[in-house]
PDB file of C-alpha atoms in Angstrom:
ATOM      1  CA  MET A 809       0.000   0.000   0.000  1.00  0.00           C
ATOM      2  CA  SER A 810       1.422   3.394  -0.999  1.00  0.00           C
ATOM      3  CA  ARG A 811       0.640   6.373   1.163  1.00  0.00           C
ATOM      4  CA  CYS A 812       2.083   9.468   2.776  1.00  0.00           C
ATOM      5  CA  ASP A 813       0.662   9.900   6.270  1.00  0.00           C
ATOM      6  CA  PHE A 814       2.330  13.209   7.118  1.00  0.00           C
ATOM      7  CA  LYS A 815       3.503  15.817   4.620  1.00  0.00           C
ATOM      8  CA  ILE A 816       6.443  18.002   5.654  1.00  0.00           C
ATOM      9  CA  VAL A 817       7.766  20.930   3.606  1.00  0.00           C
ATOM     10  CA  LEU A 818      11.146  22.605   4.010  1.00  0.00           C
ATOM     11  CA  LEU A 819      11.345  26.349   3.402  1.00  0.00           C
ATOM     12  CA  GLY A 820      14.192  28.820   3.559  1.00  0.00           C
ATOM     13  CA  SER A 821      16.602  30.835   1.474  1.00  0.00           C
ATOM     14  CA  GLU A 822      19.076  29.158  -0.849  1.00  0.00           C
ATOM     15  CA  HIS A 823      22.369  28.046   0.718  1.00  0.00           C
ATOM     16  CA  VAL A 824      20.874  27.599   4.210  1.00  0.00           C
ATOM     17  CA  GLY A 825      21.282  23.819   4.021  1.00  0.00           C
ATOM     18  CA  LYS A 826      17.771  22.459   3.494  1.00  0.00           C
ATOM     19  CA  THR A 827      18.878  19.664   1.173  1.00  0.00           C
ATOM     20  CA  SER A 828      21.750  18.692   3.474  1.00  0.00           C
ATOM     21  CA  LEU A 829      19.271  18.487   6.358  1.00  0.00           C
ATOM     22  CA  VAL A 830      17.045  16.099   4.412  1.00  0.00           C
ATOM     23  CA  LEU A 831      19.957  13.948   3.255  1.00  0.00           C
ATOM     24  CA  ARG A 832      21.249  13.635   6.807  1.00  0.00           C
ATOM     25  CA  PHE A 833      17.814  12.644   8.073  1.00  0.00           C
ATOM     26  CA  VAL A 834      16.853  10.195   5.315  1.00  0.00           C
ATOM     27  CA  ASN A 835      20.233   8.716   4.394  1.00  0.00           C
ATOM     28  CA  CYS A 836      22.315   9.474   7.512  1.00  0.00           C
ATOM     29  CA  ARG A 837      25.040  11.091   5.420  1.00  0.00           C
ATOM     30  CA  PHE A 838      26.602  14.454   4.683  1.00  0.00           C
ATOM     31  CA  ASN A 839      28.114  15.233   1.284  1.00  0.00           C
ATOM     32  CA  THR A 840      31.423  16.862   2.155  1.00  0.00           C
ATOM     33  CA  GLY A 841      33.032  18.598  -0.794  1.00  0.00           C
ATOM     34  CA  THR A 842      30.056  18.208  -3.125  1.00  0.00           C
ATOM     35  CA  PRO A 843      29.541  21.375  -5.217  1.00  0.00           C
ATOM     36  CA  TYR A 844      26.410  23.344  -4.286  1.00  0.00           C
ATOM     37  CA  GLN A 845      23.425  22.790  -6.562  1.00  0.00           C
ATOM     38  CA  ASN A 846      20.177  24.748  -6.485  1.00  0.00           C
ATOM     39  CA  THR A 847      16.999  22.780  -5.909  1.00  0.00           C
ATOM     40  CA  ILE A 848      14.642  23.491  -8.802  1.00  0.00           C
ATOM     41  CA  GLY A 849      10.976  23.512  -7.782  1.00  0.00           C
ATOM     42  CA  ALA A 850      11.074  20.835  -5.081  1.00  0.00           C
ATOM     43  CA  ALA A 851      12.652  17.467  -4.385  1.00  0.00           C
ATOM     44  CA  PHE A 852      10.721  14.667  -2.677  1.00  0.00           C
ATOM     45  CA  CYS A 853      11.865  11.877  -0.398  1.00  0.00           C
ATOM     46  CA  ALA A 854      10.202   9.653   2.185  1.00  0.00           C
ATOM     47  CA  LYS A 855      10.999   7.760   5.353  1.00  0.00           C
ATOM     48  CA  THR A 856       9.088   5.547   7.782  1.00  0.00           C
ATOM     49  CA  MET A 857       9.090   6.713  11.404  1.00  0.00           C
ATOM     50  CA  GLN A 858       7.507   5.544  14.619  1.00  0.00           C
ATOM     51  CA  SER A 859       5.519   7.414  17.226  1.00  0.00           C
ATOM     52  CA  GLY A 860       4.274   5.415  20.158  1.00  0.00           C
ATOM     53  CA  ASP A 861       3.403   1.982  18.801  1.00  0.00           C
ATOM     54  CA  LYS A 862       2.484   3.185  15.292  1.00  0.00           C
ATOM     55  CA  ASN A 863       4.498   3.525  12.095  1.00  0.00           C
ATOM     56  CA  PHE A 864       4.012   6.486   9.778  1.00  0.00           C
ATOM     57  CA  ASN A 865       5.234   7.202   6.280  1.00  0.00           C
ATOM     58  CA  ILE A 866       6.683  10.705   6.165  1.00  0.00           C
ATOM     59  CA  GLY A 867       6.768  12.601   2.871  1.00  0.00           C
ATOM     60  CA  ILE A 868       9.285  15.442   2.777  1.00  0.00           C
ATOM     61  CA  TRP A 869       9.286  18.189   0.149  1.00  0.00           C
ATOM     62  CA  ASP A 870      12.561  20.109  -0.073  1.00  0.00           C
ATOM     63  CA  THR A 871      11.556  23.351  -1.811  1.00  0.00           C
ATOM     64  CA  ALA A 872      13.766  25.736  -3.775  1.00  0.00           C
ATOM     65  CA  GLY A 873      15.027  28.800  -1.919  1.00  0.00           C
ATOM     66  CA  SER A 874      15.742  30.942  -4.951  1.00  0.00           C
ATOM     67  CA  GLU A 875      13.338  33.833  -5.499  1.00  0.00           C
ATOM     68  CA  ARG A 876      12.908  32.951  -9.173  1.00  0.00           C
ATOM     69  CA  TYR A 877      11.241  29.651  -8.207  1.00  0.00           C
ATOM     70  CA  GLU A 878       8.832  31.072  -5.618  1.00  0.00           C
ATOM     71  CA  ALA A 879       5.718  30.874  -7.793  1.00  0.00           C
ATOM     72  CA  MET A 880       6.519  27.228  -8.513  1.00  0.00           C
ATOM     73  CA  THR A 881       7.337  26.147  -4.953  1.00  0.00           C
ATOM     74  CA  ARG A 882       4.243  27.735  -3.412  1.00  0.00           C
ATOM     75  CA  MET A 883       2.108  24.892  -4.763  1.00  0.00           C
ATOM     76  CA  TYR A 884       3.982  22.397  -2.600  1.00  0.00           C
ATOM     77  CA  TYR A 885       2.764  24.046   0.603  1.00  0.00           C
ATOM     78  CA  ARG A 886      -0.815  22.904   0.111  1.00  0.00           C
ATOM     79  CA  GLY A 887      -1.818  19.995   2.299  1.00  0.00           C
ATOM     80  CA  ALA A 888       1.328  20.187   4.437  1.00  0.00           C
ATOM     81  CA  HIS A 889       0.904  19.020   8.013  1.00  0.00           C
ATOM     82  CA  ALA A 890       4.194  20.587   9.098  1.00  0.00           C
ATOM     83  CA  ALA A 891       6.792  23.012   7.797  1.00  0.00           C
ATOM     84  CA  ILE A 892      10.444  23.425   8.719  1.00  0.00           C
ATOM     85  CA  ILE A 893      11.660  26.953   8.033  1.00  0.00           C
ATOM     86  CA  CYS A 894      15.454  27.001   7.915  1.00  0.00           C
ATOM     87  CA  TYR A 895      17.882  29.838   8.541  1.00  0.00           C
ATOM     88  CA  GLU A 896      21.589  30.178   9.306  1.00  0.00           C
ATOM     89  CA  PRO A 897      22.367  31.610  12.762  1.00  0.00           C
ATOM     90  CA  THR A 898      25.542  33.023  11.168  1.00  0.00           C
ATOM     91  CA  SER A 899      23.536  34.948   8.542  1.00  0.00           C
ATOM     92  CA  MET A 900      21.193  37.763   9.526  1.00  0.00           C
ATOM     93  CA  ALA A 901      20.025  37.956   5.905  1.00  0.00           C
ATOM     94  CA  SER A 902      18.675  34.395   6.082  1.00  0.00           C
ATOM     95  CA  TRP A 903      16.852  35.240   9.331  1.00  0.00           C
ATOM     96  CA  ILE A 904      15.206  38.322   7.840  1.00  0.00           C
ATOM     97  CA  ARG A 905      14.133  36.227   4.849  1.00  0.00           C
ATOM     98  CA  LEU A 906      12.648  33.595   7.204  1.00  0.00           C
ATOM     99  CA  ARG A 907       9.769  35.913   8.042  1.00  0.00           C
ATOM    100  CA  HIS A 908       8.879  36.080   4.372  1.00  0.00           C
ATOM    101  CA  TRP A 909       8.675  32.285   4.163  1.00  0.00           C
ATOM    102  CA  LEU A 910       6.378  32.119   7.186  1.00  0.00           C
ATOM    103  CA  LEU A 911       3.986  34.672   5.689  1.00  0.00           C
ATOM    104  CA  GLU A 912       4.026  32.830   2.354  1.00  0.00           C
ATOM    105  CA  LEU A 913       3.193  29.562   4.085  1.00  0.00           C
ATOM    106  CA  ARG A 914       0.350  31.050   6.126  1.00  0.00           C
ATOM    107  CA  THR A 915      -1.366  32.387   2.995  1.00  0.00           C
ATOM    108  CA  VAL A 916      -1.581  28.848   1.596  1.00  0.00           C
ATOM    109  CA  GLU A 917      -1.782  26.513   4.614  1.00  0.00           C
ATOM    110  CA  GLU A 918      -2.818  28.456   7.693  1.00  0.00           C
ATOM    111  CA  ASP A 919      -3.044  25.502  10.109  1.00  0.00           C
ATOM    112  CA  CYS A 920       0.309  23.975   9.207  1.00  0.00           C
ATOM    113  CA  LYS A 921       2.565  23.274  12.219  1.00  0.00           C
ATOM    114  CA  VAL A 922       5.705  25.417  11.951  1.00  0.00           C
ATOM    115  CA  TYR A 923       9.178  24.596  13.273  1.00  0.00           C
ATOM    116  CA  LEU A 924      12.203  26.876  13.042  1.00  0.00           C
ATOM    117  CA  CYS A 925      15.531  25.255  12.253  1.00  0.00           C
ATOM    118  CA  GLY A 926      18.891  26.938  12.681  1.00  0.00           C
ATOM    119  CA  THR A 927      21.364  25.082  10.461  1.00  0.00           C
ATOM    120  CA  LYS A 928      25.155  24.628  10.377  1.00  0.00           C
ATOM    121  CA  LYS A 929      25.574  24.628  14.164  1.00  0.00           C
ATOM    122  CA  ASP A 930      28.996  23.060  13.662  1.00  0.00           C
ATOM    123  CA  LEU A 931      30.296  26.331  12.177  1.00  0.00           C
ATOM    124  CA  ILE A 932      29.546  28.123  15.457  1.00  0.00           C
ATOM    125  CA  ASP A 933      30.816  25.274  17.632  1.00  0.00           C
ATOM    126  CA  THR A 934      34.153  25.123  15.820  1.00  0.00           C
ATOM    127  CA  GLY A 935      34.586  28.885  15.594  1.00  0.00           C
ATOM    128  CA  VAL A 936      34.562  28.913  11.795  1.00  0.00           C
ATOM    129  CA  ALA A 937      31.798  31.538  11.823  1.00  0.00           C
ATOM    130  CA  SER A 938      30.200  33.727  14.475  1.00  0.00           C
ATOM    131  CA  ARG A 939      26.541  34.043  15.330  1.00  0.00           C
ATOM    132  CA  GLU A 940      24.718  37.000  13.768  1.00  0.00           C
ATOM    133  CA  VAL A 941      21.178  36.152  14.888  1.00  0.00           C
ATOM    134  CA  PRO A 942      20.807  36.687  18.674  1.00  0.00           C
ATOM    135  CA  GLU A 943      19.410  33.736  20.615  1.00  0.00           C
ATOM    136  CA  ASP A 944      16.867  35.898  22.410  1.00  0.00           C
ATOM    137  CA  THR A 945      15.556  37.170  19.054  1.00  0.00           C
ATOM    138  CA  VAL A 946      14.979  33.584  17.928  1.00  0.00           C
ATOM    139  CA  ALA A 947      13.364  32.637  21.251  1.00  0.00           C
ATOM    140  CA  THR A 948      10.937  35.557  21.052  1.00  0.00           C
ATOM    141  CA  TYR A 949      10.005  34.947  17.425  1.00  0.00           C
ATOM    142  CA  SER A 950       9.491  31.210  17.889  1.00  0.00           C
ATOM    143  CA  GLN A 951       6.914  31.703  20.637  1.00  0.00           C
ATOM    144  CA  GLY A 952       3.572  30.462  19.359  1.00  0.00           C
ATOM    145  CA  LEU A 953       5.249  28.135  16.865  1.00  0.00           C
ATOM    146  CA  HIS A 954       5.781  24.429  17.482  1.00  0.00           C
ATOM    147  CA  GLY A 955       9.490  24.459  18.192  1.00  0.00           C
ATOM    148  CA  HIS A 956      13.002  25.627  17.401  1.00  0.00           C
ATOM    149  CA  PHE A 957      15.990  23.358  16.803  1.00  0.00           C
ATOM    150  CA  LEU A 958      19.629  24.247  16.254  1.00  0.00           C
ATOM    151  CA  THR A 959      21.018  21.534  13.984  1.00  0.00           C
ATOM    152  CA  SER A 960      24.131  20.364  12.189  1.00  0.00           C
ATOM    153  CA  SER A 961      23.734  18.241   9.080  1.00  0.00           C
ATOM    154  CA  LYS A 962      27.486  17.597   9.205  1.00  0.00           C
ATOM    155  CA  THR A 963      27.472  15.994  12.655  1.00  0.00           C
ATOM    156  CA  GLY A 964      23.800  15.001  12.727  1.00  0.00           C
ATOM    157  CA  GLU A 965      23.142  16.937  15.928  1.00  0.00           C
ATOM    158  CA  ASN A 966      19.412  17.485  16.616  1.00  0.00           C
ATOM    159  CA  VAL A 967      18.367  16.381  13.113  1.00  0.00           C
ATOM    160  CA  GLU A 968      16.588  13.195  14.187  1.00  0.00           C
ATOM    161  CA  GLU A 969      15.150  15.017  17.205  1.00  0.00           C
ATOM    162  CA  LEU A 970      13.595  17.683  14.965  1.00  0.00           C
ATOM    163  CA  PHE A 971      11.785  15.213  12.739  1.00  0.00           C
ATOM    164  CA  GLN A 972      10.764  13.018  15.669  1.00  0.00           C
ATOM    165  CA  LYS A 973       9.141  16.020  17.369  1.00  0.00           C
ATOM    166  CA  ILE A 974       7.177  16.721  14.183  1.00  0.00           C
ATOM    167  CA  VAL A 975       5.966  13.134  13.897  1.00  0.00           C
ATOM    168  CA  ASP A 976       5.016  12.995  17.583  1.00  0.00           C
ATOM    169  CA  ASP A 977       3.101  16.281  17.312  1.00  0.00           C
ATOM    170  CA  CYS A 978       1.211  15.104  14.215  1.00  0.00           C
ATOM    171  CA  ALA A 979       0.432  11.746  15.816  1.00  0.00           C
ATOM    172  CA  ALA A 980      -0.979  13.545  18.866  1.00  0.00           C
ATOM    173  CA  ASP A 981      -3.223  15.783  16.744  1.00  0.00           C
ATOM    174  CA  VAL A 982      -6.732  14.294  16.750  1.00  0.00           C
ATOM    175  CA  ALA A 983      -7.829  16.028  13.532  1.00  0.00           C
ATOM    176  CA  VAL A 984      -4.698  15.004  11.647  1.00  0.00           C
ATOM    177  CA  MET A 985      -4.954  11.401  12.802  1.00  0.00           C
ATOM    178  CA  LYS A 986      -8.618  11.239  11.814  1.00  0.00           C
ATOM    179  CA  ASN A 987      -7.626  12.142   8.261  1.00  0.00           C
ATOM    180  CA  VAL A 988      -4.751   9.661   8.313  1.00  0.00           C
ATOM    181  CA  GLU A 989      -7.013   6.796   9.390  1.00  0.00           C
ATOM    182  CA  GLU A 990      -9.626   7.715   6.794  1.00  0.00           C
ATOM    183  CA  GLN A 991      -6.947   7.788   4.105  1.00  0.00           C
ATOM    184  CA  ARG A 992      -5.629   4.399   5.186  1.00  0.00           C
ATOM    185  CA  VAL A 993      -9.104   2.867   5.045  1.00  0.00           C
ATOM    186  CA  GLN A 994      -9.696   4.315   1.584  1.00  0.00           C
ATOM    187  CA  LEU A 995      -6.364   3.024   0.283  1.00  0.00           C
ATOM    188  CA  GLN A 996      -7.080  -0.402   1.740  1.00  0.00           C
ATOM    189  CA  ARG A 997     -10.420  -0.520  -0.075  1.00  0.00           C
ATOM    190  CA  GLU A 998      -8.802   0.518  -3.346  1.00  0.00           C
ATOM    191  CA  GLU A 999      -6.138  -2.155  -2.954  1.00  0.00           C
ATOM    192  CA  GLU A1000      -8.766  -4.824  -2.257  1.00  0.00           C
ATOM    193  CA  GLU A1001     -10.679  -3.768  -5.377  1.00  0.00           C
ATOM    194  CA  ARG A1002      -7.525  -4.031  -7.490  1.00  0.00           C
ATOM    195  CA  ASN A1003      -6.811  -7.498  -6.103  1.00  0.00           C
ATOM    196  CA  LYS A1004     -10.338  -8.646  -6.910  1.00  0.00           C
ATOM    197  CA  LYS A1005      -9.922  -7.556 -10.507  1.00  0.00           C
ATOM    198  CA  LYS A1006      -6.611  -9.405 -10.759  1.00  0.00           C
ATOM    199  CA  ASP A1007      -8.177 -12.607  -9.405  1.00  0.00           C
ATOM    200  CA  TYR A1008     -11.113 -12.511 -11.792  1.00  0.00           C
ATOM    201  CA  CYS A1009     -10.811 -14.996 -14.642  1.00  0.00           C
ATOM    202  CA  PHE A1010     -12.004 -13.938 -18.114  1.00  0.00           C
ATOM    203  CA  CYS A1011     -11.610 -17.377 -19.728  1.00  0.00           C
TER     204      CYS A1011
END
């Protein structure tokens, strides 16, 4: 049976590390030395996760951060249960742009759960770059949202925790789970109908 129980979209400016975040989460790897490539439109990947005693198929849409693709990527917001808006703590420009992404999302999917994600934590930890976005600014802005995580796709720090929090929150949402169960029942019926047609003999 093919299904996507929870839809997650990643938003944020280009170069903030959205694709690296997804690759670390799905494939447990980080592409050191790989030349940067813009995501065009959106890239999709999926992973099965557990919350409580239930398994869920998670569909993740990694959207383009370039302004020239905005009209195209907006369509991927629809139907999203959760959104991760990424920024670099070492880049004030990416933080200012984050507010734009939140407003864009709210115009399309108002009830979507929103999580802020500061990327490239390893750059701060190792002293390669200094923080430009004050922690108290992030704390104030993230109030009323569903969480804030400071992550490193290079080391894997807080990446799994971010996605697990999203899955747990969705699994605890009565309205979301009602839709998930209804979708599962519908898909099961469709699969049974297909199997009946396969078993029918025309000879």
